[in-house]
């Protein structure tokens, strides 16, 4: 059996390496994990293509094509799926967007995989081999992540990525931030892999570095501590994501640093506590953000800080206040986005009920395009404020000032990523100039709200 696995990219990120020869991206785990899940007895020939790092070649021979999609890439995925089906291929769609919008995705596929694919994807392949492919495969949401196969990193074009050493220790998130797709798509589950399995996978890596893609790995503090303790003898350097909980617990922070942590992405979201409370991220304390940044720096850990604009409590002063905070706190790598109501999330349903969605052109749901009517400014002012913030924080003077706070041992990493983001900031207006509005706004049924 020949299997082709494709990951389409949205317009804003397609084949973009900026000023560098290779992408600053780490290799995503989806395709390599799907490849690892293919049952041996099928003796399949598998090919992977990731449009995030190179153009797709659709002139292939395959018995089955698997395409993964998030909301921002879903229209591209449908376009590719329709084209391949018209050529006679059997196409399977999966990923977050088909999980959120299965009825919509079903129009473009011979079969869907929704939710986690660990058992449903192998089952689908066996059924296909037996000539009895079903239209929908769904795995019950399981909190166990025991016995995951080791992702097939060997199948990637490694030189295209900053690293292929991406790994997960936990999946999902126990929090319920209103705007976040994670609790909705994964039904509020939070699963942890056995520590010994994570360590065993890390030991297979070429090079002593890793990227943890877990969205919220420190929410189970005892688990995180035992993982970090077990990682210390490996002597690797790693980056990953965290909530501010990492900086609140001195022992956890110390263990993270000792285990090789050199950088974390933190979704600070807003410098206003009222906004954090309103969006259910009340467990973050805005007035302690600067203190947390300093603590992380003191342990040799740099910070990619993410901020989101357009929450209901925010007026236009938010841009200046955020940029000023980012400079003052010396956040190594700021990243700005606009509030994006991904389908089926509580935020989507609320904005839909309030008649504030501008359109459902999913390709623009990429967190850099305004797709809704903010409460205290126009969509155009929000889009312009986003752009202004990117430009301010990636001016030479801001980069120079912010990086005086970065730990010396990791300065080259943060300098190169700042240069990459400066390129992104300067070219963003090429893609986000106008705010799109759909005058018709067809009345489609709202997705079911998942009760958490
Ligand atoms: S924004 Fe972060 S903390 Fe909040 S639900 Fe999503 S993953 Fe969890």
XYZ file of C-alpha atoms and ligand atoms in Angstrom:
460
model
C 0.000 0.000 0.000
C 1.269 3.518 -0.833
C 0.346 6.222 1.665
C 0.912 9.940 1.105
C 0.648 12.219 4.182
C 0.238 15.946 3.597
C 0.304 18.995 5.871
C -0.927 22.105 4.015
C 0.137 25.576 5.156
C -1.811 28.810 5.383
C -0.883 31.666 3.091
C 0.901 33.575 5.826
C 3.372 30.786 6.637
C 3.701 28.893 3.350
C 7.359 28.097 2.493
C 8.477 31.115 4.437
C 12.076 31.096 5.608
C 12.493 34.877 5.749
C 16.130 35.913 5.849
C 17.320 32.385 6.574
C 18.021 29.466 4.263
C 16.069 27.084 6.431
C 12.848 27.604 8.350
C 12.997 28.695 11.995
C 10.231 26.159 12.605
C 10.630 22.915 14.455
C 9.229 19.887 12.675
C 5.580 19.274 13.632
C 4.805 15.868 15.113
C 1.547 15.079 13.318
C 2.820 13.534 10.094
C 5.715 11.690 11.722
C 3.396 10.252 14.377
C 0.829 9.159 11.764
C 3.648 7.475 9.849
C 4.761 5.674 13.016
C 1.203 4.445 13.617
C 0.937 2.645 10.255
C 0.675 -1.080 11.098
C 3.753 -3.081 10.068
C 1.712 -5.852 8.492
C 0.522 -3.453 5.765
C 4.125 -3.048 4.565
C 3.200 0.429 3.444
C 5.364 2.784 1.458
C 4.904 6.163 3.165
C 5.772 9.664 1.945
C 5.424 12.898 3.937
C 5.047 16.437 2.564
C 4.923 19.580 4.722
C 3.908 22.720 2.842
C 5.189 24.816 5.721
C 8.712 24.221 4.464
C 8.406 23.357 0.770
C 5.815 23.446 -2.048
C 3.607 20.381 -2.294
C 4.008 18.043 -5.248
C 0.577 16.589 -5.976
C 1.717 14.423 -8.896
C 2.245 11.237 -6.939
C 0.874 7.746 -7.016
C -0.795 6.680 -3.783
C -3.524 4.329 -2.648
C -4.483 6.564 0.238
C -3.830 10.234 1.057
C -4.039 11.592 4.614
C -4.309 15.366 5.065
C -4.140 17.133 8.420
C -5.719 20.565 8.922
C -6.077 23.293 11.508
C -8.646 26.031 10.973
C -6.237 28.417 9.222
C -5.201 25.717 6.736
C -8.577 24.033 6.325
C -9.612 25.742 3.071
C -6.230 24.902 1.566
C -6.666 21.306 2.783
C -10.135 21.131 1.176
C -8.777 22.556 -2.095
C -6.039 19.901 -2.175
C -8.437 17.141 -1.119
C -10.941 18.075 -3.857
C -8.191 18.130 -6.468
C -6.804 14.758 -5.409
C -10.246 13.146 -5.258
C -10.995 14.430 -8.771
C -7.830 12.538 -9.831
C -9.190 9.350 -8.279
C -7.313 9.321 -4.965
C -8.921 8.190 -1.708
C -8.556 11.066 0.751
C -8.714 11.031 4.568
C -8.960 14.304 6.509
C -8.011 14.688 10.158
C -6.655 17.150 12.690
C -8.109 19.916 14.819
C -10.397 21.557 12.254
C -12.106 18.358 11.051
C -12.526 17.509 14.746
C -14.252 20.850 15.353
C -16.242 20.877 12.082
C -16.733 17.244 11.023
C -19.811 17.873 8.856
C -18.050 20.555 6.843
C -14.866 18.471 6.429
C -16.845 15.366 5.410
C -17.801 17.080 2.127
C -14.155 16.962 1.072
C -13.048 13.504 2.179
C -13.728 9.802 1.763
C -13.163 9.365 5.485
C -12.554 11.510 8.565
C -10.399 10.917 11.616
C -11.504 13.110 14.526
C -9.885 13.432 17.915
C -6.659 11.615 18.691
C -5.526 9.220 15.968
C -3.632 6.679 18.057
C -6.035 3.781 17.533
C -8.451 5.109 14.906
C -5.818 5.748 12.202
C -4.393 2.180 12.298
C -7.972 0.853 12.319
C -8.824 2.994 9.280
C -5.778 1.679 7.411
C -6.661 -1.936 8.166
C -10.256 -1.343 7.030
C -9.044 0.321 3.839
C -6.755 -2.617 3.104
C -9.776 -4.918 3.591
C -11.918 -2.793 1.251
C -14.339 -1.583 3.938
C -13.379 2.016 4.647
C -15.916 3.710 6.963
C -16.729 7.424 6.604
C -15.774 8.423 10.146
C -13.243 7.214 12.721
C -13.291 8.749 16.187
C -11.299 7.771 19.229
C -12.835 8.295 22.649
C -10.824 10.930 24.495
C -8.462 8.967 26.619
C -6.314 10.425 29.358
C -3.670 7.729 28.846
C -0.713 8.362 26.565
C 1.054 5.101 27.313
C 2.906 3.202 24.588
C 3.024 5.896 21.909
C 5.217 4.877 18.992
C 8.373 6.898 18.368
C 7.677 9.495 15.660
C 9.303 8.779 12.262
C 11.610 11.817 12.229
C 13.865 9.919 9.840
C 11.257 10.477 7.108
C 11.520 14.283 7.199
C 13.763 16.419 5.062
C 15.716 17.405 8.131
C 17.640 20.297 6.605
C 14.360 22.151 6.023
C 13.715 22.622 9.748
C 15.439 24.346 12.612
C 15.172 20.955 14.310
C 13.253 17.701 13.929
C 13.657 16.880 17.637
C 10.105 17.819 18.629
C 8.458 15.736 21.335
C 5.435 15.758 23.633
C 5.179 14.712 27.263
C 1.617 15.881 27.929
C -1.391 16.543 25.733
C -4.360 18.872 26.208
C -4.854 21.382 28.999
C -6.891 21.468 32.209
C -7.707 25.184 31.822
C -10.641 26.630 29.904
C -9.560 29.960 28.415
C -12.528 31.246 26.415
C -10.617 31.839 23.173
C -8.559 28.639 23.177
C -9.255 25.781 20.822
C -7.449 23.187 22.957
C -10.080 22.483 25.659
C -12.815 22.362 23.012
C -11.008 20.117 20.538
C -9.692 17.734 23.201
C -12.765 17.838 25.476
C -10.864 19.379 28.386
C -8.672 16.309 28.811
C -5.106 16.506 30.094
C -2.957 13.451 29.516
C 0.579 12.688 30.615
C 3.018 10.214 29.064
C 4.939 7.962 31.426
C 8.196 9.743 32.246
C 10.286 6.711 31.294
C 8.751 6.708 27.797
C 9.570 10.389 27.285
C 13.152 9.775 28.416
C 13.459 6.749 26.118
C 12.335 8.853 23.145
C 14.691 11.718 24.031
C 17.549 9.197 24.032
C 16.865 8.434 20.358
C 17.487 12.062 19.315
C 20.442 13.034 17.197
C 22.057 16.018 18.933
C 21.508 17.153 22.501
C 18.530 19.414 21.988
C 14.730 19.127 21.941
C 11.539 21.129 21.469
C 8.642 20.175 23.759
C 5.397 20.997 21.972
C 3.181 20.406 25.038
C 0.743 23.275 25.455
C 0.625 23.249 29.196
C 3.232 20.868 30.599
C 3.617 22.335 34.091
C -0.010 22.182 35.199
C 0.664 18.913 36.994
C 3.597 20.230 39.000
C 4.519 16.840 40.509
C 4.619 15.257 37.039
C 6.684 18.120 35.606
C 9.177 17.899 38.465
C 9.649 14.170 38.031
C 10.121 14.603 34.278
C 12.692 17.373 34.715
C 14.560 15.375 37.363
C 14.759 12.406 35.011
C 16.021 14.626 32.189
C 18.998 16.075 34.105
C 21.409 13.181 33.333
C 20.645 13.494 29.582
C 22.404 16.886 29.485
C 20.225 18.253 26.695
C 19.101 21.810 25.972
C 15.427 22.254 25.337
C 12.722 24.843 24.695
C 8.986 24.473 25.205
C 5.765 26.109 26.361
C 4.577 26.950 29.856
C 2.115 28.983 31.828
C 3.466 31.394 34.448
C 3.161 28.540 36.950
C 6.726 27.630 35.944
C 8.038 30.868 37.459
C 5.825 30.668 40.562
C 7.392 27.504 41.946
C 11.093 27.936 42.752
C 11.850 24.217 42.867
C 10.074 23.594 39.560
C 11.950 26.459 37.926
C 15.283 25.228 39.266
C 14.618 21.698 38.012
C 13.548 23.002 34.586
C 16.805 24.946 34.310
C 18.879 21.976 35.509
C 17.144 19.720 32.991
C 18.354 21.997 30.200
C 15.490 24.455 29.680
C 16.799 27.452 27.718
C 13.563 29.047 26.536
C 9.817 28.987 27.090
C 6.859 30.308 25.171
C 4.367 31.864 27.578
C 0.909 33.028 26.524
C 0.763 36.156 28.670
C -2.200 37.254 26.490
C -2.830 40.620 28.170
C -1.196 43.101 30.525
C -4.634 43.795 32.076
C -5.871 41.552 34.894
C -9.493 42.423 34.095
C -9.026 41.067 30.585
C -7.326 37.910 31.880
C -10.188 37.322 34.305
C -12.799 37.937 31.602
C -11.251 35.374 29.296
C -10.866 32.750 32.054
C -7.082 33.093 32.277
C -7.425 34.346 35.842
C -4.647 32.017 36.989
C -2.177 34.459 35.391
C -1.340 37.538 37.452
C -0.544 40.478 35.206
C 1.048 42.541 37.976
C 3.670 39.803 38.504
C 4.637 39.315 34.858
C 7.816 41.444 35.047
C 8.915 39.584 38.197
C 8.364 36.226 36.435
C 10.398 37.315 33.420
C 13.280 38.305 35.689
C 13.124 35.004 37.565
C 13.257 33.035 34.328
C 16.188 35.133 33.094
C 17.987 34.593 36.395
C 17.781 30.837 35.723
C 19.180 31.203 32.198
C 15.800 30.832 30.483
C 14.673 33.184 27.711
C 11.027 34.000 27.005
C 8.905 34.111 23.888
C 5.997 36.163 25.200
C 2.669 36.019 23.342
C 0.131 38.835 23.616
C -3.342 38.945 22.095
C -5.201 42.136 21.163
C -8.917 42.818 20.741
C -10.474 41.554 23.983
C -13.746 43.235 24.958
C -12.275 45.322 27.787
C -9.490 46.762 25.662
C -9.465 50.126 23.916
C -6.743 51.437 21.630
C -4.429 52.267 24.513
C -3.663 48.548 24.836
C -1.098 48.568 22.020
C 1.133 51.217 23.560
C 0.794 49.771 27.075
C 1.725 46.291 25.861
C 4.708 47.394 23.792
C 5.926 49.504 26.714
C 5.611 46.498 29.060
C 7.444 44.206 26.647
C 10.347 46.692 26.479
C 10.388 47.326 30.224
C 10.272 43.633 31.152
C 12.820 42.827 28.403
C 10.854 39.997 26.887
C 13.294 38.282 24.571
C 10.930 37.442 21.732
C 7.470 39.085 21.771
C 4.752 37.746 19.527
C 1.489 39.561 18.833
C -1.832 38.173 17.648
C -5.472 39.203 17.499
C -8.297 37.465 19.303
C -9.476 34.701 16.970
C -12.778 32.892 17.529
C -11.969 29.389 16.345
C -15.097 27.423 15.470
C -16.920 25.633 18.292
C -15.026 27.464 21.041
C -17.065 29.321 23.675
C -15.728 32.589 22.224
C -16.943 31.689 18.732
C -20.404 30.927 19.956
C -20.594 34.116 21.992
C -19.441 36.345 19.131
C -21.743 34.538 16.742
C -24.686 35.052 19.105
C -23.772 38.739 19.354
C -23.579 39.034 15.542
C -19.907 40.072 15.669
C -18.267 37.603 13.271
C -17.168 39.343 10.067
C -16.947 36.152 8.007
C -16.165 32.456 8.091
C -13.328 32.494 5.609
C -11.222 30.072 7.621
C -7.988 30.838 5.779
C -8.019 34.235 7.518
C -8.461 32.640 10.955
C -4.690 32.636 11.347
C -4.467 34.946 14.428
C -2.943 37.796 12.387
C -6.155 38.817 10.533
C -9.048 40.501 12.354
C -12.142 38.362 11.761
C -14.627 39.856 14.236
C -16.027 43.191 15.399
C -14.137 44.298 18.540
C -16.105 46.098 21.239
C -14.012 49.194 21.823
C -12.368 49.909 18.451
C -13.029 49.215 14.794
C -11.632 46.095 13.122
C -9.377 48.368 11.041
C -7.938 50.037 14.153
C -7.304 46.643 15.690
C -5.530 45.445 12.554
C -3.462 48.657 12.423
C -2.644 48.441 16.150
C -1.437 44.868 15.733
C 0.865 45.925 12.914
C 2.118 48.955 14.875
C 2.977 46.754 17.858
C 4.965 44.308 15.716
C 6.894 47.176 14.144
C 7.633 48.894 17.453
C 8.891 45.772 19.163
C 11.039 44.766 16.185
C 12.650 48.148 15.656
C 16.433 47.958 16.081
C 16.242 50.009 19.261
C 13.681 47.710 20.883
C 15.582 44.553 19.885
C 18.810 46.033 21.268
C 17.165 47.100 24.512
C 15.214 43.885 25.123
C 18.171 41.621 24.511
C 20.193 43.305 27.237
C 17.988 41.215 29.561
C 18.636 37.877 27.818
C 20.957 35.400 29.543
C 24.361 35.546 27.781
C 24.515 31.797 27.238
C 21.499 31.898 24.942
C 21.954 35.296 23.300
C 22.774 33.920 19.800
C 19.497 31.943 19.756
C 17.396 34.959 20.703
C 19.272 37.296 18.377
C 18.638 35.082 15.354
C 14.971 34.560 16.235
C 14.544 38.327 16.692
C 15.962 38.893 13.213
C 13.527 36.312 11.840
C 10.580 38.007 13.571
C 11.746 41.434 12.383
C 11.476 40.125 8.816
C 8.018 38.700 9.568
C 6.869 42.009 11.144
C 8.011 44.063 8.175
C 6.273 41.820 5.645
C 3.052 41.271 7.574
C 1.191 44.172 5.892
C 1.688 42.449 2.499
C -0.776 39.813 3.734
C -3.037 41.681 6.163
C -3.708 45.038 4.513
C -7.509 44.934 4.393
C -10.090 43.647 6.849
C -12.366 41.263 4.969
C -16.124 41.324 5.549
C -18.639 38.913 4.113
C -21.782 40.977 3.415
C -23.875 37.831 3.077
C -22.633 35.943 6.156
C -24.575 32.771 5.329
C -26.489 31.540 8.338
C -24.798 28.225 9.043
C -25.650 26.156 12.061
C -23.342 26.881 14.988
C -21.175 23.942 16.057
C -22.233 22.183 19.222
C -20.807 23.764 22.356
C -18.719 21.310 24.279
C -19.594 21.381 27.965
C -16.416 21.418 30.024
S -4.655 29.249 26.384
Fe -3.109 27.868 27.277
S -3.737 27.689 29.439
Fe -5.530 28.482 28.335
S -6.737 26.647 27.770
Fe -5.372 27.123 26.043
S -3.550 25.852 26.343
Fe -4.668 25.964 28.306
